[in-house]
Structures are given as structure tokens and as C-alpha cells.
Amino acid sequence: MKKQQSGFTMIELIMVIVILGILAAVALPKFADFGSDARAASINGALGSAKSASAIVHSAYLMGKASTTGEGEAAVTKVTLEGTDITLANGYPANAAELVKAAGMTGDFKASGSRIEQAGNTYTNCAFTYTAPLAAGGAPTFAGITGEGEGATTTNLPVIADNCR
């Protein structure tokens, strides 16, 4: 009596391998680039935190919680938030470094000039800028970044994944 064998034929095995190869070729590029989406989401979260911190600092200033030391052009106005002194310019954080302090992001984000980016960031455009108001009654400005160095320009927000590649 002949014993019947069970299992896959060579053709079935090859077809499964071909189908898996096609699926991998189609699906892998989508899964491979979640990093730029995550970086953009992180910087946009920091942007939201920075805008909130700016508003909180300004509200403390308007409520009379600011203190001024010195006189004339040497006068420095500060607000204390959770034990941290924030230097002000026209009622808002004076620069990007003060804003990072006010938002409580000093460990994860860094400020360089007006630019705020994630610590360890190597992506030129994966950041935003903060500029304090130039006159009393003005509002601060936030902008995205395109380009680097002297040729850098500002763009609309939010920061998109293409900026973080």
C-alpha cells in the first residue's frame, strides 16, 4: 500500500515567497519612515507648550507678578514660575532660551538664538523660532524654519514631517 505524503509542493512554496516579497516591497517604505513623523509631532508638541508658556508668563505679567531690578536701560523685569525666574521683554519671555525655561523643556529642547529645537537634533528644518515682541502691547511671533545658516527663512507652522527628514 502506498503511503500518502502531506505538505507543500515546491510551487506553493515559491508562490508564498513571491507574495510575501510583493507585500514587503509595498508596505516596508511606509513603515520605514515613521521617524520623521515622530520628530515633527515632538517639535509641534513643544511648539504648543511654548505658546502656552508664553501666554502664562504674559498673564502673570499682566496680573502684576513681575519684579524689576535696576534702572533705565539696565532694568531687568522677571516673573517667577514654579521657582524659575523668567526674564521678560515687553511682558513676554525675552528670548528663546527664556521661553524654553518657562515651558519646562530645558532637558529635552535647546534654544540657539531665536531657534528652538530638540536636543540632539540633526535635521536643519525640524525646529521653530520665537521672537519676543519689539514694543509694549505687541505679541510674540512663532515660525517654522526652511534652510540653514544665513539663508534660513521662516515658514508657516506646524512643522511637517518633510521638514524632519
GROMACS .gro file of C-alpha atoms in nm:
model
  165
    1MET     CA    1   0.000   0.000   0.000
    2LYS     CA    2   0.123   0.344  -0.094
    3LYS     CA    3   0.175   0.594   0.189
    4GLN     CA    4   0.034   0.942   0.108
    5GLN     CA    5   0.264   1.230   0.182
    6SER     CA    6   0.138   1.563   0.306
    7GLY     CA    7   0.298   1.905   0.286
    8PHE     CA    8   0.355   2.191   0.047
    9THR     CA    9   0.461   2.149  -0.311
   10MET     CA   10   0.753   2.347  -0.446
   11ILE     CA   11   0.517   2.570  -0.650
   12GLU     CA   12   0.309   2.657  -0.342
   13LEU     CA   13   0.623   2.748  -0.150
   14ILE     CA   14   0.752   2.971  -0.431
   15MET     CA   15   0.414   3.145  -0.462
   16VAL     CA   16   0.407   3.223  -0.088
   17ILE     CA   17   0.759   3.366  -0.107
   18VAL     CA   18   0.666   3.581  -0.409
   19ILE     CA   19   0.352   3.714  -0.236
   20LEU     CA   20   0.549   3.795   0.081
   21GLY     CA   21   0.810   3.974  -0.129
   22ILE     CA   22   0.546   4.187  -0.301
   23LEU     CA   23   0.383   4.275   0.032
   24ALA     CA   24   0.720   4.369   0.180
   25ALA     CA   25   0.807   4.589  -0.119
   26VAL     CA   26   0.476   4.775  -0.091
   27ALA     CA   27   0.443   4.800   0.288
   28LEU     CA   28   0.803   4.848   0.404
   29PRO     CA   29   0.858   5.205   0.274
   30LYS     CA   30   0.553   5.325   0.468
   31PHE     CA   31   0.670   5.167   0.792
   32ALA     CA   32   1.032   5.272   0.749
   33ASP     CA   33   0.965   5.646   0.772
   34PHE     CA   34   0.774   5.690   1.095
   35GLY     CA   35   1.078   5.865   1.244
   36SER     CA   36   1.019   6.192   1.062
   37ASP     CA   37   0.651   6.188   1.163
   38ALA     CA   38   0.754   6.135   1.525
   39ARG     CA   39   1.012   6.415   1.513
   40ALA     CA   40   0.756   6.655   1.363
   41ALA     CA   41   0.499   6.558   1.626
   42SER     CA   42   0.756   6.615   1.900
   43ILE     CA   43   0.852   6.963   1.778
   44ASN     CA   44   0.485   7.056   1.729
   45GLY     CA   45   0.414   6.943   2.086
   46ALA     CA   46   0.698   7.166   2.202
   47LEU     CA   47   0.552   7.450   1.996
   48GLY     CA   48   0.218   7.411   2.173
   49SER     CA   49   0.393   7.404   2.509
   50ALA     CA   50   0.596   7.714   2.419
   51LYS     CA   51   0.287   7.908   2.311
   52SER     CA   52   0.110   7.813   2.634
   53ALA     CA   53   0.411   7.907   2.845
   54SER     CA   54   0.433   8.242   2.666
   55ALA     CA   55   0.067   8.310   2.743
   56ILE     CA   56   0.109   8.205   3.108
   57VAL     CA   57   0.413   8.431   3.150
   58HIS     CA   58   0.225   8.721   2.992
   59SER     CA   59  -0.078   8.666   3.216
   60ALA     CA   60   0.147   8.666   3.524
   61TYR     CA   61   0.300   8.991   3.398
   62LEU     CA   62  -0.044   9.147   3.346
   63MET     CA   63  -0.151   9.041   3.696
   64GLY     CA   64   0.138   9.236   3.844
   65LYS     CA   65   0.351   8.935   3.940
   66ALA     CA   66   0.663   9.074   3.769
   67SER     CA   67   0.952   9.232   3.956
   68THR     CA   68   1.201   9.481   3.814
   69THR     CA   69   1.559   9.527   3.927
   70GLY     CA   70   1.790   9.805   3.814
   71GLU     CA   71   1.701  10.131   3.645
   72GLY     CA   72   1.681  10.274   3.295
   73GLU     CA   73   1.821  10.059   3.016
   74ALA     CA   74   1.982   9.826   3.272
   75ALA     CA   75   1.642   9.741   3.425
   76VAL     CA   76   1.554   9.372   3.414
   77THR     CA   77   1.195   9.254   3.455
   78LYS     CA   78   1.135   8.897   3.569
   79VAL     CA   79   0.847   8.668   3.655
   80THR     CA   80   0.894   8.360   3.873
   81LEU     CA   81   0.716   8.043   3.758
   82GLU     CA   82   0.748   7.732   3.974
   83GLY     CA   83   1.070   7.862   4.127
   84THR     CA   84   1.228   7.958   3.793
   85ASP     CA   85   1.299   8.322   3.706
   86ILE     CA   86   1.194   8.414   3.353
   87THR     CA   87   1.342   8.735   3.209
   88LEU     CA   88   1.085   8.942   3.020
   89ALA     CA   89   1.074   9.174   2.721
   90ASN     CA   90   0.750   9.368   2.686
   91GLY     CA   91   0.567   9.123   2.909
   92TYR     CA   92   0.674   8.802   2.730
   93PRO     CA   93   0.982   8.578   2.765
   94ALA     CA   94   1.278   8.785   2.644
   95ASN     CA   95   1.421   8.523   2.407
   96ALA     CA   96   1.401   8.158   2.304
   97ALA     CA   97   1.617   8.040   2.597
   98GLU     CA   98   1.385   8.209   2.848
   99LEU     CA   99   1.084   8.056   2.671
  100VAL     CA  100   1.235   7.707   2.692
  101LYS     CA  101   1.285   7.764   3.067
  102ALA     CA  102   0.928   7.892   3.109
  103ALA     CA  103   0.787   7.588   2.927
  104GLY     CA  104   0.991   7.348   3.142
  105MET     CA  105   1.160   7.196   2.836
  106THR     CA  106   1.525   7.256   2.931
  107GLY     CA  107   1.622   6.888   2.934
  108ASP     CA  108   1.468   6.793   2.602
  109PHE     CA  109   1.488   7.107   2.391
  110LYS     CA  110   1.756   7.368   2.333
  111ALA     CA  111   1.749   7.728   2.220
  112SER     CA  112   2.008   7.883   1.993
  113GLY     CA  113   1.940   8.246   1.912
  114SER     CA  114   1.572   8.257   1.824
  115ARG     CA  115   1.568   7.889   1.719
  116ILE     CA  116   1.417   7.614   1.937
  117GLU     CA  117   1.486   7.251   1.851
  118GLN     CA  118   1.502   6.911   2.013
  119ALA     CA  119   1.831   6.838   2.189
  120GLY     CA  120   2.047   6.622   1.963
  121ASN     CA  121   1.852   6.725   1.653
  122THR     CA  122   2.046   6.682   1.328
  123TYR     CA  123   1.764   6.791   1.094
  124THR     CA  124   1.805   7.152   0.977
  125ASN     CA  125   1.437   7.238   0.935
  126CYS     CA  126   1.293   7.040   1.227
  127ALA     CA  127   1.261   7.342   1.456
  128PHE     CA  128   1.075   7.667   1.510
  129THR     CA  129   1.167   8.023   1.600
  130TYR     CA  130   1.046   8.253   1.875
  131THR     CA  131   1.074   8.630   1.866
  132ALA     CA  132   0.964   8.842   2.162
  133PRO     CA  133   0.752   9.148   2.082
  134LEU     CA  134   0.956   9.454   1.992
  135ALA     CA  135   0.721   9.701   2.161
  136ALA     CA  136   0.482   9.707   2.454
  137GLY     CA  137   0.141   9.577   2.354
  138GLY     CA  138   0.288   9.361   2.078
  139ALA     CA  139   0.268   8.983   2.053
  140PRO     CA  140   0.548   8.731   2.014
  141THR     CA  141   0.592   8.551   1.682
  142PHE     CA  142   0.646   8.182   1.618
  143ALA     CA  143   0.756   8.044   1.279
  144GLY     CA  144   0.890   7.727   1.119
  145ILE     CA  145   1.233   7.713   0.952
  146THR     CA  146   1.341   7.636   0.595
  147GLY     CA  147   1.710   7.632   0.503
  148GLU     CA  148   2.006   7.682   0.732
  149GLY     CA  149   2.251   7.946   0.840
  150GLU     CA  150   2.226   8.291   0.683
  151GLY     CA  151   1.995   8.160   0.409
  152ALA     CA  152   1.734   8.030   0.653
  153THR     CA  153   1.383   8.160   0.606
  154THR     CA  154   1.071   8.120   0.814
  155THR     CA  155   0.766   7.920   0.708
  156ASN     CA  156   0.419   7.854   0.834
  157LEU     CA  157   0.353   7.622   1.122
  158PRO     CA  158   0.303   7.343   1.214
  159VAL     CA  159   0.632   7.174   1.133
  160ILE     CA  160   0.562   6.890   0.888
  161ALA     CA  161   0.731   6.551   0.855
  162ASP     CA  162   0.912   6.661   0.536
  163ASN     CA  163   1.099   6.921   0.746
  164CYS     CA  164   1.231   6.645   0.974
  165ARG     CA  165   1.389   6.417   0.714
   0.00000   0.00000   0.00000
